[in-house]
Amino acid sequence: MEMIIAANWKMHKKTGDTAEFCRAILKDQQLFKGVEVLICPPYTSLPLAAEFLNDSSLKLGAQDLHWEQEGAFTGEIAGPMLADLGVEYVIIGHSERRHIIGESNNRIRSKVKAALEAGLKPILCVGETEAEREQGSANSVISEQLLAALEGLAPGDMEELVIAYEPVWAIGTGKAAQPGDADAACSFIREVLQNAAGPERAQKIRIQYGGSVKVDNIGSFVEFASIQGALVGGASMQPDSFSALIQAARKAVQN
Ligand code: PGA
């Protein structure tokens, strides 16, 4: 299964910064063979990034979408608008949207459906808070988030998903999960997926780890068979460090 490493720029980078990043990262694209590399800029940079990445091996993702395909929703962006730009993936249920914007599991389920309907592949984020981990309820939170998002999906559609396991306390803190704990959580996610989609289909779903991933720790995550890539925030902002991180991941898997 091809590893997938995604850059989540969050609310960073204007068009000039996007152009600069794309120009630099594209020079290294032959070093990324065997890794699916994805850039998820803010909406305002998507058209420009699409132009740069067109004809390259790098893919484009969005950070969110609306749950309807069109309508009177001032300020919102719908899946078909993203697909129209050449966007292939969309992050759904990132913890910053769950915990800062207040998105519920039901809302996230409607967005997963909307993405699939628009032909986009969802990167569904799940993960527990620090308090939930301390209470020993991490697995129940993760399975609740997963099952809520998958409810009502045809098993065939589930294959389109990528799952990002992102413990909330590890995001943007510099305090990544212990690789062994990430392995345990991702193996648990695989079990939940097997029950929901059947073992064969679940096998096709890639699971990423996210939360303070850097060039010097990426290898310790992806060397586990349970983890097929990473969702990267801070370390994806600079082309040099993001390129080094992708190459380190590739090396770790080849070893
Ligand atoms: P981080 O962010 O790599 O800066 O911790 C990860 C994410 O939010 O997806």
PDB file of C-alpha atoms and ligand atoms in Angstrom:
ATOM      1  CA  MET A   1       0.000   0.000   0.000  1.00  0.00           C
ATOM      2  CA  GLU A   2       1.411   3.408  -0.975  1.00  0.00           C
ATOM      3  CA  MET A   3       2.174   5.659   1.964  1.00  0.00           C
ATOM      4  CA  ILE A   4       0.340   9.010   2.031  1.00  0.00           C
ATOM      5  CA  ILE A   5       1.919  12.124   3.535  1.00  0.00           C
ATOM      6  CA  ALA A   6      -0.199  15.252   3.638  1.00  0.00           C
ATOM      7  CA  ALA A   7       0.763  18.846   4.372  1.00  0.00           C
ATOM      8  CA  ASN A   8      -1.910  20.667   6.353  1.00  0.00           C
ATOM      9  CA  TRP A   9      -1.104  24.349   6.147  1.00  0.00           C
ATOM     10  CA  LYS A  10      -4.122  25.368   8.233  1.00  0.00           C
ATOM     11  CA  MET A  11      -4.681  29.169   8.062  1.00  0.00           C
ATOM     12  CA  HIS A  12      -1.198  29.925   6.754  1.00  0.00           C
ATOM     13  CA  LYS A  13       0.343  31.112   3.474  1.00  0.00           C
ATOM     14  CA  LYS A  14      -0.846  33.757   1.043  1.00  0.00           C
ATOM     15  CA  THR A  15      -0.603  33.155  -2.681  1.00  0.00           C
ATOM     16  CA  GLY A  16       3.013  34.359  -2.932  1.00  0.00           C
ATOM     17  CA  ASP A  17       4.109  31.935  -0.196  1.00  0.00           C
ATOM     18  CA  THR A  18       2.180  29.150  -1.908  1.00  0.00           C
ATOM     19  CA  ALA A  19       3.918  29.790  -5.219  1.00  0.00           C
ATOM     20  CA  GLU A  20       7.307  29.862  -3.533  1.00  0.00           C
ATOM     21  CA  PHE A  21       6.633  26.582  -1.701  1.00  0.00           C
ATOM     22  CA  CYS A  22       5.332  24.808  -4.806  1.00  0.00           C
ATOM     23  CA  ARG A  23       8.278  25.898  -6.949  1.00  0.00           C
ATOM     24  CA  ALA A  24      10.715  24.557  -4.355  1.00  0.00           C
ATOM     25  CA  ILE A  25       8.991  21.275  -3.524  1.00  0.00           C
ATOM     26  CA  LEU A  26       8.447  20.338  -7.158  1.00  0.00           C
ATOM     27  CA  LYS A  27      12.217  20.275  -7.671  1.00  0.00           C
ATOM     28  CA  ASP A  28      12.371  17.307  -5.290  1.00  0.00           C
ATOM     29  CA  GLN A  29       9.426  15.337  -6.586  1.00  0.00           C
ATOM     30  CA  GLN A  30      11.535  12.520  -8.045  1.00  0.00           C
ATOM     31  CA  LEU A  31      12.781  11.878  -4.485  1.00  0.00           C
ATOM     32  CA  PHE A  32       9.240  11.071  -3.340  1.00  0.00           C
ATOM     33  CA  LYS A  33       8.699   7.936  -5.449  1.00  0.00           C
ATOM     34  CA  GLY A  34       6.419   5.440  -3.753  1.00  0.00           C
ATOM     35  CA  VAL A  35       4.923   8.094  -1.465  1.00  0.00           C
ATOM     36  CA  GLU A  36       1.674   9.867  -2.285  1.00  0.00           C
ATOM     37  CA  VAL A  37       2.344  13.486  -1.365  1.00  0.00           C
ATOM     38  CA  LEU A  38      -0.527  15.823  -0.781  1.00  0.00           C
ATOM     39  CA  ILE A  39      -0.634  19.584  -0.185  1.00  0.00           C
ATOM     40  CA  CYS A  40      -3.677  21.038   1.615  1.00  0.00           C
ATOM     41  CA  PRO A  41      -3.440  24.841   1.354  1.00  0.00           C
ATOM     42  CA  PRO A  42      -6.123  27.277   2.523  1.00  0.00           C
ATOM     43  CA  TYR A  43      -9.006  27.744   0.062  1.00  0.00           C
ATOM     44  CA  THR A  44      -7.579  31.001  -1.278  1.00  0.00           C
ATOM     45  CA  SER A  45      -4.431  29.249  -2.496  1.00  0.00           C
ATOM     46  CA  LEU A  46      -6.111  26.208  -4.023  1.00  0.00           C
ATOM     47  CA  PRO A  47      -6.424  27.529  -7.613  1.00  0.00           C
ATOM     48  CA  LEU A  48      -2.789  28.616  -7.690  1.00  0.00           C
ATOM     49  CA  ALA A  49      -1.538  25.399  -6.096  1.00  0.00           C
ATOM     50  CA  ALA A  50      -3.647  23.448  -8.604  1.00  0.00           C
ATOM     51  CA  GLU A  51      -1.839  25.200 -11.450  1.00  0.00           C
ATOM     52  CA  PHE A  52       1.566  24.398  -9.993  1.00  0.00           C
ATOM     53  CA  LEU A  53       0.799  20.788  -9.130  1.00  0.00           C
ATOM     54  CA  ASN A  54      -0.968  19.985 -12.370  1.00  0.00           C
ATOM     55  CA  ASP A  55       1.277  17.574 -14.322  1.00  0.00           C
ATOM     56  CA  SER A  56       3.246  16.745 -11.187  1.00  0.00           C
ATOM     57  CA  SER A  57       3.044  13.678  -8.975  1.00  0.00           C
ATOM     58  CA  LEU A  58       1.876  15.801  -6.040  1.00  0.00           C
ATOM     59  CA  LYS A  59      -1.822  15.899  -5.198  1.00  0.00           C
ATOM     60  CA  LEU A  60      -4.060  18.633  -3.906  1.00  0.00           C
ATOM     61  CA  GLY A  61      -6.304  18.529  -0.842  1.00  0.00           C
ATOM     62  CA  ALA A  62      -8.660  20.972   0.871  1.00  0.00           C
ATOM     63  CA  GLN A  63      -8.968  21.446   4.626  1.00  0.00           C
ATOM     64  CA  ASP A  64     -12.750  21.315   4.895  1.00  0.00           C
ATOM     65  CA  LEU A  65     -15.972  21.498   2.882  1.00  0.00           C
ATOM     66  CA  HIS A  66     -19.666  22.160   3.394  1.00  0.00           C
ATOM     67  CA  TRP A  67     -22.116  19.297   3.833  1.00  0.00           C
ATOM     68  CA  GLU A  68     -24.368  20.375   0.969  1.00  0.00           C
ATOM     69  CA  GLN A  69     -23.447  20.343  -2.716  1.00  0.00           C
ATOM     70  CA  GLU A  70     -24.659  23.950  -3.205  1.00  0.00           C
ATOM     71  CA  GLY A  71     -27.100  26.390  -1.659  1.00  0.00           C
ATOM     72  CA  ALA A  72     -27.660  29.505   0.413  1.00  0.00           C
ATOM     73  CA  PHE A  73     -24.727  29.119   2.810  1.00  0.00           C
ATOM     74  CA  THR A  74     -22.901  32.442   2.815  1.00  0.00           C
ATOM     75  CA  GLY A  75     -19.159  32.066   3.180  1.00  0.00           C
ATOM     76  CA  GLU A  76     -19.063  28.315   2.654  1.00  0.00           C
ATOM     77  CA  ILE A  77     -17.353  26.145   0.029  1.00  0.00           C
ATOM     78  CA  ALA A  78     -18.980  23.026  -1.447  1.00  0.00           C
ATOM     79  CA  GLY A  79     -17.390  19.782  -2.580  1.00  0.00           C
ATOM     80  CA  PRO A  80     -18.135  20.224  -6.303  1.00  0.00           C
ATOM     81  CA  MET A  81     -16.325  23.593  -6.219  1.00  0.00           C
ATOM     82  CA  LEU A  82     -13.240  21.854  -4.856  1.00  0.00           C
ATOM     83  CA  ALA A  83     -13.463  18.988  -7.340  1.00  0.00           C
ATOM     84  CA  ASP A  84     -13.751  21.579 -10.104  1.00  0.00           C
ATOM     85  CA  LEU A  85     -10.305  22.932  -9.142  1.00  0.00           C
ATOM     86  CA  GLY A  86      -8.672  19.510  -9.310  1.00  0.00           C
ATOM     87  CA  VAL A  87      -8.796  18.882  -5.561  1.00  0.00           C
ATOM     88  CA  GLU A  88      -8.667  15.143  -4.858  1.00  0.00           C
ATOM     89  CA  TYR A  89      -8.716  14.886  -1.059  1.00  0.00           C
ATOM     90  CA  VAL A  90     -10.406  16.800   1.729  1.00  0.00           C
ATOM     91  CA  ILE A  91      -9.578  16.825   5.443  1.00  0.00           C
ATOM     92  CA  ILE A  92     -12.713  16.303   7.534  1.00  0.00           C
ATOM     93  CA  GLY A  93     -13.133  16.439  11.304  1.00  0.00           C
ATOM     94  CA  HIS A  94      -9.746  17.916  12.147  1.00  0.00           C
ATOM     95  CA  SER A  95      -9.572  18.435  15.906  1.00  0.00           C
ATOM     96  CA  GLU A  96      -9.328  22.206  15.433  1.00  0.00           C
ATOM     97  CA  ARG A  97     -12.743  22.034  13.761  1.00  0.00           C
ATOM     98  CA  ARG A  98     -14.145  19.613  16.323  1.00  0.00           C
ATOM     99  CA  HIS A  99     -12.889  21.522  19.350  1.00  0.00           C
ATOM    100  CA  ILE A 100     -12.589  25.172  18.267  1.00  0.00           C
ATOM    101  CA  ILE A 101     -15.412  25.432  15.699  1.00  0.00           C
ATOM    102  CA  GLY A 102     -17.559  22.867  17.540  1.00  0.00           C
ATOM    103  CA  GLU A 103     -18.232  20.336  14.781  1.00  0.00           C
ATOM    104  CA  SER A 104     -20.136  17.292  16.020  1.00  0.00           C
ATOM    105  CA  ASN A 105     -19.814  13.687  14.923  1.00  0.00           C
ATOM    106  CA  ASN A 106     -23.117  14.116  13.036  1.00  0.00           C
ATOM    107  CA  ARG A 107     -21.824  17.150  11.183  1.00  0.00           C
ATOM    108  CA  ILE A 108     -18.656  15.270  10.294  1.00  0.00           C
ATOM    109  CA  ARG A 109     -20.671  12.319   8.975  1.00  0.00           C
ATOM    110  CA  SER A 110     -22.624  14.677   6.686  1.00  0.00           C
ATOM    111  CA  LYS A 111     -19.339  16.111   5.396  1.00  0.00           C
ATOM    112  CA  VAL A 112     -17.895  12.658   4.685  1.00  0.00           C
ATOM    113  CA  LYS A 113     -20.999  11.870   2.638  1.00  0.00           C
ATOM    114  CA  ALA A 114     -20.834  15.211   0.835  1.00  0.00           C
ATOM    115  CA  ALA A 115     -17.183  14.659  -0.053  1.00  0.00           C
ATOM    116  CA  LEU A 116     -17.819  11.206  -1.499  1.00  0.00           C
ATOM    117  CA  GLU A 117     -20.801  12.523  -3.422  1.00  0.00           C
ATOM    118  CA  ALA A 118     -18.549  15.183  -4.984  1.00  0.00           C
ATOM    119  CA  GLY A 119     -15.919  12.563  -5.877  1.00  0.00           C
ATOM    120  CA  LEU A 120     -13.459  13.694  -3.187  1.00  0.00           C
ATOM    121  CA  LYS A 121     -11.559  11.344  -0.895  1.00  0.00           C
ATOM    122  CA  PRO A 122     -12.043  12.208   2.773  1.00  0.00           C
ATOM    123  CA  ILE A 123      -9.132  12.271   5.210  1.00  0.00           C
ATOM    124  CA  LEU A 124     -11.130  11.649   8.343  1.00  0.00           C
ATOM    125  CA  CYS A 125      -9.389  12.822  11.520  1.00  0.00           C
ATOM    126  CA  VAL A 126     -10.032  11.104  14.825  1.00  0.00           C
ATOM    127  CA  GLY A 127      -8.278  11.319  18.169  1.00  0.00           C
ATOM    128  CA  GLU A 128      -8.686  11.719  21.876  1.00  0.00           C
ATOM    129  CA  THR A 129      -7.943  14.690  24.133  1.00  0.00           C
ATOM    130  CA  GLU A 130      -5.361  14.469  26.893  1.00  0.00           C
ATOM    131  CA  ALA A 131      -8.091  14.159  29.552  1.00  0.00           C
ATOM    132  CA  GLU A 132      -9.738  11.317  27.625  1.00  0.00           C
ATOM    133  CA  ARG A 133      -6.422   9.490  27.374  1.00  0.00           C
ATOM    134  CA  GLU A 134      -5.781   9.955  31.093  1.00  0.00           C
ATOM    135  CA  GLN A 135      -9.249   8.601  31.892  1.00  0.00           C
ATOM    136  CA  GLY A 136      -8.482   5.536  29.798  1.00  0.00           C
ATOM    137  CA  SER A 137     -11.255   6.316  27.310  1.00  0.00           C
ATOM    138  CA  ALA A 138      -9.096   6.968  24.219  1.00  0.00           C
ATOM    139  CA  ASN A 139     -10.264   3.862  22.369  1.00  0.00           C
ATOM    140  CA  SER A 140     -13.927   4.461  23.063  1.00  0.00           C
ATOM    141  CA  VAL A 141     -13.633   8.076  21.839  1.00  0.00           C
ATOM    142  CA  ILE A 142     -11.830   6.946  18.687  1.00  0.00           C
ATOM    143  CA  SER A 143     -14.327   4.214  17.879  1.00  0.00           C
ATOM    144  CA  GLU A 144     -17.258   6.542  18.537  1.00  0.00           C
ATOM    145  CA  GLN A 145     -15.803   9.160  16.179  1.00  0.00           C
ATOM    146  CA  LEU A 146     -15.062   6.560  13.519  1.00  0.00           C
ATOM    147  CA  LEU A 147     -18.369   4.710  13.668  1.00  0.00           C
ATOM    148  CA  ALA A 148     -20.347   7.957  13.682  1.00  0.00           C
ATOM    149  CA  ALA A 149     -18.553   9.124  10.533  1.00  0.00           C
ATOM    150  CA  LEU A 150     -18.963   5.778   8.755  1.00  0.00           C
ATOM    151  CA  GLU A 151     -22.636   5.298   9.617  1.00  0.00           C
ATOM    152  CA  GLY A 152     -24.780   4.835   6.536  1.00  0.00           C
ATOM    153  CA  LEU A 153     -21.823   4.578   4.130  1.00  0.00           C
ATOM    154  CA  ALA A 154     -21.761   1.754   1.623  1.00  0.00           C
ATOM    155  CA  PRO A 155     -18.804  -0.544   2.430  1.00  0.00           C
ATOM    156  CA  GLY A 156     -17.475   0.168  -1.086  1.00  0.00           C
ATOM    157  CA  ASP A 157     -17.324   3.898  -0.276  1.00  0.00           C
ATOM    158  CA  MET A 158     -15.355   3.258   2.902  1.00  0.00           C
ATOM    159  CA  GLU A 159     -12.380   2.186   0.768  1.00  0.00           C
ATOM    160  CA  GLU A 160     -12.057   5.786  -0.436  1.00  0.00           C
ATOM    161  CA  LEU A 161     -11.253   7.042   3.034  1.00  0.00           C
ATOM    162  CA  VAL A 162      -7.946   7.823   4.642  1.00  0.00           C
ATOM    163  CA  ILE A 163      -8.035   7.932   8.446  1.00  0.00           C
ATOM    164  CA  ALA A 164      -5.749  10.294  10.329  1.00  0.00           C
ATOM    165  CA  TYR A 165      -5.172   9.343  13.945  1.00  0.00           C
ATOM    166  CA  GLU A 166      -4.330  12.637  15.631  1.00  0.00           C
ATOM    167  CA  PRO A 167      -4.297  12.723  19.419  1.00  0.00           C
ATOM    168  CA  VAL A 168      -5.423  16.266  20.227  1.00  0.00           C
ATOM    169  CA  TRP A 169      -2.687  16.818  22.823  1.00  0.00           C
ATOM    170  CA  ALA A 170       0.010  16.071  20.227  1.00  0.00           C
ATOM    171  CA  ILE A 171      -1.128  18.616  17.639  1.00  0.00           C
ATOM    172  CA  GLY A 172       1.069  21.686  17.407  1.00  0.00           C
ATOM    173  CA  THR A 173       2.610  21.027  20.823  1.00  0.00           C
ATOM    174  CA  GLY A 174       5.937  19.477  19.845  1.00  0.00           C
ATOM    175  CA  LYS A 175       4.895  16.538  22.038  1.00  0.00           C
ATOM    176  CA  ALA A 176       4.309  13.686  19.591  1.00  0.00           C
ATOM    177  CA  ALA A 177       2.702  10.438  20.722  1.00  0.00           C
ATOM    178  CA  GLN A 178       5.016   7.607  21.676  1.00  0.00           C
ATOM    179  CA  PRO A 179       5.375   5.566  18.483  1.00  0.00           C
ATOM    180  CA  GLY A 180       4.222   2.437  20.343  1.00  0.00           C
ATOM    181  CA  ASP A 181       1.059   4.229  21.508  1.00  0.00           C
ATOM    182  CA  ALA A 182       0.377   5.481  17.970  1.00  0.00           C
ATOM    183  CA  ASP A 183       0.839   1.915  16.713  1.00  0.00           C
ATOM    184  CA  ALA A 184      -1.645   0.634  19.302  1.00  0.00           C
ATOM    185  CA  ALA A 185      -4.210   3.315  18.394  1.00  0.00           C
ATOM    186  CA  CYS A 186      -3.802   2.753  14.635  1.00  0.00           C
ATOM    187  CA  SER A 187      -4.103  -1.025  15.080  1.00  0.00           C
ATOM    188  CA  PHE A 188      -7.270  -0.447  17.069  1.00  0.00           C
ATOM    189  CA  ILE A 189      -8.601   1.805  14.269  1.00  0.00           C
ATOM    190  CA  ARG A 190      -7.878  -0.994  11.774  1.00  0.00           C
ATOM    191  CA  GLU A 191      -9.910  -3.397  13.923  1.00  0.00           C
ATOM    192  CA  VAL A 192     -12.868  -1.003  14.018  1.00  0.00           C
ATOM    193  CA  LEU A 193     -12.607  -0.596  10.232  1.00  0.00           C
ATOM    194  CA  GLN A 194     -12.504  -4.360   9.757  1.00  0.00           C
ATOM    195  CA  ASN A 195     -15.713  -4.748  11.691  1.00  0.00           C
ATOM    196  CA  ALA A 196     -17.387  -1.907   9.795  1.00  0.00           C
ATOM    197  CA  ALA A 197     -16.191  -2.546   6.247  1.00  0.00           C
ATOM    198  CA  GLY A 198     -15.080  -6.180   6.274  1.00  0.00           C
ATOM    199  CA  PRO A 199     -11.436  -7.295   6.368  1.00  0.00           C
ATOM    200  CA  GLU A 200     -10.762  -7.009   2.640  1.00  0.00           C
ATOM    201  CA  ARG A 201     -12.052  -3.471   2.291  1.00  0.00           C
ATOM    202  CA  ALA A 202     -10.513  -2.347   5.569  1.00  0.00           C
ATOM    203  CA  GLN A 203      -7.158  -3.512   4.229  1.00  0.00           C
ATOM    204  CA  LYS A 204      -7.342  -0.825   1.529  1.00  0.00           C
ATOM    205  CA  ILE A 205      -7.897   2.069   3.944  1.00  0.00           C
ATOM    206  CA  ARG A 206      -4.725   3.927   4.836  1.00  0.00           C
ATOM    207  CA  ILE A 207      -4.182   5.177   8.372  1.00  0.00           C
ATOM    208  CA  GLN A 208      -1.954   8.173   9.047  1.00  0.00           C
ATOM    209  CA  TYR A 209      -0.484   9.386  12.299  1.00  0.00           C
ATOM    210  CA  GLY A 210      -0.586  13.148  12.941  1.00  0.00           C
ATOM    211  CA  GLY A 211       0.610  15.351  15.785  1.00  0.00           C
ATOM    212  CA  SER A 212       4.052  16.990  15.952  1.00  0.00           C
ATOM    213  CA  VAL A 213       5.464  14.828  13.158  1.00  0.00           C
ATOM    214  CA  LYS A 214       8.958  16.008  12.206  1.00  0.00           C
ATOM    215  CA  VAL A 215      11.836  14.830  10.053  1.00  0.00           C
ATOM    216  CA  ASP A 216      13.471  13.158  13.042  1.00  0.00           C
ATOM    217  CA  ASN A 217      10.431  11.194  14.275  1.00  0.00           C
ATOM    218  CA  ILE A 218       8.543  10.290  11.076  1.00  0.00           C
ATOM    219  CA  GLY A 219      10.553   7.077  10.649  1.00  0.00           C
ATOM    220  CA  SER A 220       9.590   5.795  14.083  1.00  0.00           C
ATOM    221  CA  PHE A 221       5.901   6.017  13.139  1.00  0.00           C
ATOM    222  CA  VAL A 222       5.818   4.699   9.581  1.00  0.00           C
ATOM    223  CA  GLU A 223       8.048   1.740  10.375  1.00  0.00           C
ATOM    224  CA  PHE A 224       4.995   0.214  12.061  1.00  0.00           C
ATOM    225  CA  ALA A 225       2.886  -1.803   9.618  1.00  0.00           C
ATOM    226  CA  SER A 226      -0.208  -0.220  11.191  1.00  0.00           C
ATOM    227  CA  ILE A 227       0.742   3.315  10.027  1.00  0.00           C
ATOM    228  CA  GLN A 228       0.730   4.214   6.329  1.00  0.00           C
ATOM    229  CA  GLY A 229       1.688   7.868   6.400  1.00  0.00           C
ATOM    230  CA  ALA A 230       1.323  11.146   8.235  1.00  0.00           C
ATOM    231  CA  LEU A 231      -0.709  14.322   8.413  1.00  0.00           C
ATOM    232  CA  VAL A 232       1.791  17.091   9.020  1.00  0.00           C
ATOM    233  CA  GLY A 233       1.139  20.646  10.199  1.00  0.00           C
ATOM    234  CA  GLY A 234       4.103  22.702  11.397  1.00  0.00           C
ATOM    235  CA  ALA A 235       6.788  20.644   9.657  1.00  0.00           C
ATOM    236  CA  SER A 236       5.013  20.978   6.302  1.00  0.00           C
ATOM    237  CA  MET A 237       5.314  24.769   6.084  1.00  0.00           C
ATOM    238  CA  GLN A 238       8.847  24.902   4.702  1.00  0.00           C
ATOM    239  CA  PRO A 239       9.590  23.032   1.482  1.00  0.00           C
ATOM    240  CA  ASP A 240      13.040  21.884   2.635  1.00  0.00           C
ATOM    241  CA  SER A 241      11.878  20.365   5.898  1.00  0.00           C
ATOM    242  CA  PHE A 242       8.773  18.842   4.313  1.00  0.00           C
ATOM    243  CA  SER A 243      10.865  17.316   1.532  1.00  0.00           C
ATOM    244  CA  ALA A 244      13.350  15.918   4.082  1.00  0.00           C
ATOM    245  CA  LEU A 245      10.467  14.475   6.097  1.00  0.00           C
ATOM    246  CA  ILE A 246       9.033  12.674   3.056  1.00  0.00           C
ATOM    247  CA  GLN A 247      12.436  11.279   2.169  1.00  0.00           C
ATOM    248  CA  ALA A 248      12.991  10.095   5.761  1.00  0.00           C
ATOM    249  CA  ALA A 249       9.635   8.309   5.690  1.00  0.00           C
ATOM    250  CA  ARG A 250      10.529   6.631   2.434  1.00  0.00           C
ATOM    251  CA  LYS A 251      13.863   5.506   3.806  1.00  0.00           C
ATOM    252  CA  ALA A 252      12.310   4.128   7.000  1.00  0.00           C
ATOM    253  CA  VAL A 253       9.889   1.993   5.013  1.00  0.00           C
ATOM    254  CA  GLN A 254      12.576   0.731   2.631  1.00  0.00           C
ATOM    255  CA  ASN A 255      14.762  -0.412   5.519  1.00  0.00           C
TER     256      ASN A 255
HETATM  257  P1  PGA B   1       1.295  19.517  13.745  1.00  0.00           P
HETATM  258  O1  PGA B   1      -0.225  19.506  13.174  1.00  0.00           O
HETATM  259  O2  PGA B   1       2.096  18.643  12.825  1.00  0.00           O
HETATM  260  O3  PGA B   1       1.706  20.952  13.692  1.00  0.00           O
HETATM  261  O4  PGA B   1       1.244  18.971  15.125  1.00  0.00           O
HETATM  262  C1  PGA B   1      -0.806  18.327  12.708  1.00  0.00           C
HETATM  263  C2  PGA B   1      -2.221  18.580  12.273  1.00  0.00           C
HETATM  264  O5  PGA B   1      -2.873  19.449  12.843  1.00  0.00           O
HETATM  265  O6  PGA B   1      -2.718  17.920  11.351  1.00  0.00           O
END
